[in-house]
């Protein structure tokens, strides 16, 4: 994960959004997030499409708030962008939560349930992060100067959200890899069984 602050300007959202769209295309094209009745596909959809968007919008919001807190004034455009990023974060978080809940509903071997702690932390921190971000946005609207707005509570919330998202992604990726390995092994077994049946039928026919 990046350790240094990336300057926030209009080029960064464009580049990252293009990357997120590419990740979604890879997820859909790979078939990992297509089958509507397999638990690992919903987990793959959450990890490859939804959670990365949550991580990106958290970074975007945090970068924007930091930049605004250091400026001499806040424009209507700045506030509008911040509020839109908060709304997009909430949408992405809700989407990730929905995909994870569906994955759990299709789980048959308990492996997704083993992620309950990480999923719970991810779900619980999202409303708090949104609340803190919205509080800062409101404070910027009414403050005499942006520098007078305290963002310490928000920074605590963004750190907690980052930790929850990263813990879910790393643990989920390990679980998803194991599930896909098992799925591939099952497909290979079915393929060889089908081939054996076909060969036997050919021999009998001869």
Short mmCIF file of C-alpha atoms in Angstrom, two decimals:
data_model
loop_
_atom_site.label_atom_id
_atom_site.label_comp_id
_atom_site.label_asym_id
_atom_site.label_seq_id
_atom_site.Cartn_x
_atom_site.Cartn_y
_atom_site.Cartn_z
CA UNK A 1 0.00 0.00 0.00
CA UNK A 2 1.26 3.53 -0.75
CA UNK A 3 3.13 5.13 2.14
CA UNK A 4 3.51 8.64 0.73
CA UNK A 5 0.88 11.27 0.02
CA UNK A 6 -0.14 11.54 -3.64
CA UNK A 7 -1.00 15.09 -4.80
CA UNK A 8 -4.73 15.36 -5.45
CA UNK A 9 -5.74 16.96 -8.72
CA UNK A 10 -8.14 16.27 -11.57
CA UNK A 11 -5.74 13.82 -13.27
CA UNK A 12 -5.61 11.45 -10.30
CA UNK A 13 -9.36 10.61 -10.24
CA UNK A 14 -9.33 10.07 -14.00
CA UNK A 15 -6.39 7.68 -13.83
CA UNK A 16 -7.69 5.71 -10.86
CA UNK A 17 -11.24 5.49 -12.21
CA UNK A 18 -9.84 4.09 -15.45
CA UNK A 19 -7.93 1.52 -13.39
CA UNK A 20 -11.03 0.57 -11.43
CA UNK A 21 -13.02 0.13 -14.63
CA UNK A 22 -10.26 -2.14 -15.95
CA UNK A 23 -10.34 -4.23 -12.77
CA UNK A 24 -14.11 -4.62 -13.12
CA UNK A 25 -13.70 -5.68 -16.76
CA UNK A 26 -11.07 -8.26 -15.78
CA UNK A 27 -13.31 -9.54 -12.99
CA UNK A 28 -16.29 -9.95 -15.32
CA UNK A 29 -14.21 -11.32 -18.19
CA UNK A 30 -12.46 -13.90 -16.04
CA UNK A 31 -15.74 -15.45 -14.93
CA UNK A 32 -14.82 -15.04 -11.27
CA UNK A 33 -17.80 -12.73 -10.71
CA UNK A 34 -20.32 -14.09 -13.21
CA UNK A 35 -21.87 -17.34 -11.96
CA UNK A 36 -24.89 -16.30 -9.89
CA UNK A 37 -25.02 -19.43 -7.74
CA UNK A 38 -21.44 -19.89 -6.55
CA UNK A 39 -20.15 -18.27 -3.36
CA UNK A 40 -16.62 -17.60 -4.59
CA UNK A 41 -17.93 -15.57 -7.51
CA UNK A 42 -19.64 -13.08 -5.21
CA UNK A 43 -16.55 -12.95 -3.01
CA UNK A 44 -14.48 -12.30 -6.15
CA UNK A 45 -16.85 -9.54 -7.21
CA UNK A 46 -16.50 -7.86 -3.81
CA UNK A 47 -12.70 -8.14 -3.71
CA UNK A 48 -11.92 -7.31 -7.34
CA UNK A 49 -14.50 -4.62 -7.98
CA UNK A 50 -16.25 -3.27 -4.87
CA UNK A 51 -13.60 -3.10 -2.15
CA UNK A 52 -10.99 -1.41 -4.42
CA UNK A 53 -13.52 1.35 -5.08
CA UNK A 54 -14.03 1.80 -1.35
CA UNK A 55 -10.27 2.07 -0.88
CA UNK A 56 -9.95 4.59 -3.70
CA UNK A 57 -12.77 6.86 -2.56
CA UNK A 58 -11.40 6.82 1.00
CA UNK A 59 -8.03 7.98 -0.38
CA UNK A 60 -9.73 10.62 -2.56
CA UNK A 61 -11.77 11.98 0.35
CA UNK A 62 -8.79 12.01 2.69
CA UNK A 63 -6.59 13.74 0.13
CA UNK A 64 -9.23 16.36 -0.57
CA UNK A 65 -9.86 17.09 3.11
CA UNK A 66 -6.14 17.41 3.78
CA UNK A 67 -5.72 19.78 0.87
CA UNK A 68 -8.72 21.89 1.90
CA UNK A 69 -7.57 22.09 5.53
CA UNK A 70 -4.28 23.62 4.37
CA UNK A 71 -5.78 26.14 1.96
CA UNK A 72 -6.64 29.76 2.66
CA UNK A 73 -10.22 29.40 1.42
CA UNK A 74 -12.68 26.74 0.28
CA UNK A 75 -14.61 27.13 -2.94
CA UNK A 76 -18.09 25.87 -3.77
CA UNK A 77 -16.47 23.56 -6.32
CA UNK A 78 -14.19 22.08 -3.65
CA UNK A 79 -17.13 21.40 -1.36
CA UNK A 80 -19.15 19.94 -4.21
CA UNK A 81 -16.34 17.56 -5.14
CA UNK A 82 -15.86 16.48 -1.54
CA UNK A 83 -19.56 15.78 -1.07
CA UNK A 84 -19.74 13.83 -4.32
CA UNK A 85 -16.76 11.70 -3.26
CA UNK A 86 -18.45 10.97 0.06
CA UNK A 87 -21.61 9.88 -1.76
CA UNK A 88 -19.56 7.64 -4.07
CA UNK A 89 -17.77 6.11 -1.08
CA UNK A 90 -21.10 5.28 0.52
CA UNK A 91 -22.39 3.74 -2.72
CA UNK A 92 -19.24 1.63 -3.11
CA UNK A 93 -19.33 0.54 0.52
CA UNK A 94 -23.00 -0.47 0.27
CA UNK A 95 -22.23 -2.41 -2.91
CA UNK A 96 -19.33 -4.26 -1.29
CA UNK A 97 -21.45 -5.10 1.75
CA UNK A 98 -24.28 -6.43 -0.43
CA UNK A 99 -21.90 -8.63 -2.46
CA UNK A 100 -20.33 -10.02 0.71
CA UNK A 101 -23.71 -10.79 2.26
CA UNK A 102 -24.82 -12.64 -0.89
CA UNK A 103 -21.54 -14.57 -0.89
CA UNK A 104 -22.21 -15.65 2.69
CA UNK A 105 -25.75 -16.73 1.79
CA UNK A 106 -24.37 -19.09 -0.88
CA UNK A 107 -21.50 -20.37 1.28
CA UNK A 108 -21.57 -24.14 1.75
CA UNK A 109 -18.27 -24.94 3.45
CA UNK A 110 -17.89 -22.19 6.07
CA UNK A 111 -14.86 -20.55 4.48
CA UNK A 112 -16.59 -17.24 3.83
CA UNK A 113 -18.00 -17.35 7.36
CA UNK A 114 -14.39 -17.47 8.55
CA UNK A 115 -14.17 -13.87 7.30
CA UNK A 116 -16.98 -12.72 9.60
CA UNK A 117 -14.63 -10.68 11.81
CA UNK A 118 -13.12 -8.82 8.87
CA UNK A 119 -16.48 -8.34 7.15
CA UNK A 120 -18.03 -7.08 10.39
CA UNK A 121 -15.25 -4.54 10.95
CA UNK A 122 -15.53 -3.36 7.33
CA UNK A 123 -19.31 -2.93 7.58
CA UNK A 124 -19.23 -1.26 11.00
CA UNK A 125 -16.61 1.39 10.20
CA UNK A 126 -18.23 2.66 6.98
CA UNK A 127 -21.05 4.72 8.59
CA UNK A 128 -18.60 6.22 11.08
CA UNK A 129 -16.21 7.23 8.30
CA UNK A 130 -19.07 8.81 6.32
CA UNK A 131 -20.31 10.65 9.41
CA UNK A 132 -16.87 12.09 10.16
CA UNK A 133 -16.32 13.12 6.52
CA UNK A 134 -19.72 14.80 6.36
CA UNK A 135 -19.02 16.60 9.64
CA UNK A 136 -15.77 18.01 8.22
CA UNK A 137 -17.54 19.09 5.02
CA UNK A 138 -20.16 20.92 7.08
CA UNK A 139 -17.46 22.54 9.20
CA UNK A 140 -15.68 23.81 6.09
CA UNK A 141 -18.91 25.46 4.96
CA UNK A 142 -19.30 27.47 8.16
CA UNK A 143 -15.70 28.04 9.30
CA UNK A 144 -14.06 31.43 9.02
CA UNK A 145 -10.92 29.82 7.62
CA UNK A 146 -10.31 26.18 6.61
CA UNK A 147 -7.27 25.99 8.89
CA UNK A 148 -9.53 26.45 11.90
CA UNK A 149 -11.37 23.18 11.16
CA UNK A 150 -10.12 20.22 13.18
CA UNK A 151 -9.80 17.07 11.10
CA UNK A 152 -8.24 14.87 13.80
CA UNK A 153 -11.40 12.80 14.37
CA UNK A 154 -11.77 12.30 10.66
CA UNK A 155 -8.13 11.19 10.36
CA UNK A 156 -8.73 8.59 13.07
CA UNK A 157 -11.77 7.36 11.15
CA UNK A 158 -9.94 7.18 7.83
CA UNK A 159 -7.11 5.21 9.43
CA UNK A 160 -9.59 2.75 10.94
CA UNK A 161 -11.41 2.42 7.62
CA UNK A 162 -8.15 1.75 5.78
CA UNK A 163 -7.18 -0.94 8.27
CA UNK A 164 -10.58 -2.62 8.04
CA UNK A 165 -10.62 -2.57 4.23
CA UNK A 166 -7.07 -3.86 3.90
CA UNK A 167 -7.63 -6.63 6.45
CA UNK A 168 -10.75 -7.75 4.58
CA UNK A 169 -9.01 -7.62 1.21
CA UNK A 170 -5.94 -9.58 2.31
CA UNK A 171 -7.87 -12.25 4.23
CA UNK A 172 -10.50 -12.45 1.51
CA UNK A 173 -7.86 -12.82 -1.21
CA UNK A 174 -6.32 -15.77 0.64
CA UNK A 175 -9.73 -17.41 1.04
CA UNK A 176 -10.72 -16.73 -2.57
CA UNK A 177 -7.46 -18.20 -3.87
CA UNK A 178 -8.07 -21.43 -1.95
CA UNK A 179 -11.68 -21.60 -3.17
CA UNK A 180 -10.65 -21.08 -6.80
CA UNK A 181 -7.93 -23.74 -6.48
CA UNK A 182 -10.53 -26.22 -5.24
CA UNK A 183 -12.94 -25.17 -7.98
CA UNK A 184 -10.26 -25.69 -10.64
CA UNK A 185 -9.41 -29.12 -9.21
CA UNK A 186 -13.10 -30.06 -9.35
CA UNK A 187 -13.35 -28.92 -12.95
CA UNK A 188 -10.28 -30.96 -13.91
CA UNK A 189 -11.72 -34.04 -12.23
CA UNK A 190 -15.04 -33.58 -14.03
CA UNK A 191 -13.23 -33.08 -17.32
CA UNK A 192 -11.20 -36.27 -16.97
CA UNK A 193 -14.29 -38.23 -15.90
CA UNK A 194 -16.19 -36.96 -18.94
CA UNK A 195 -13.26 -37.84 -21.20
CA UNK A 196 -13.08 -41.35 -19.73
CA UNK A 197 -16.80 -41.86 -20.35
CA UNK A 198 -16.47 -40.64 -23.94
CA UNK A 199 -13.50 -42.93 -24.60
CA UNK A 200 -15.36 -45.90 -23.09
CA UNK A 201 -18.35 -45.16 -25.28
CA UNK A 202 -16.10 -45.03 -28.34
CA UNK A 203 -14.50 -48.38 -27.45
CA UNK A 204 -17.89 -50.02 -26.98
CA UNK A 205 -19.12 -48.55 -30.26
CA UNK A 206 -16.13 -50.06 -32.05
#
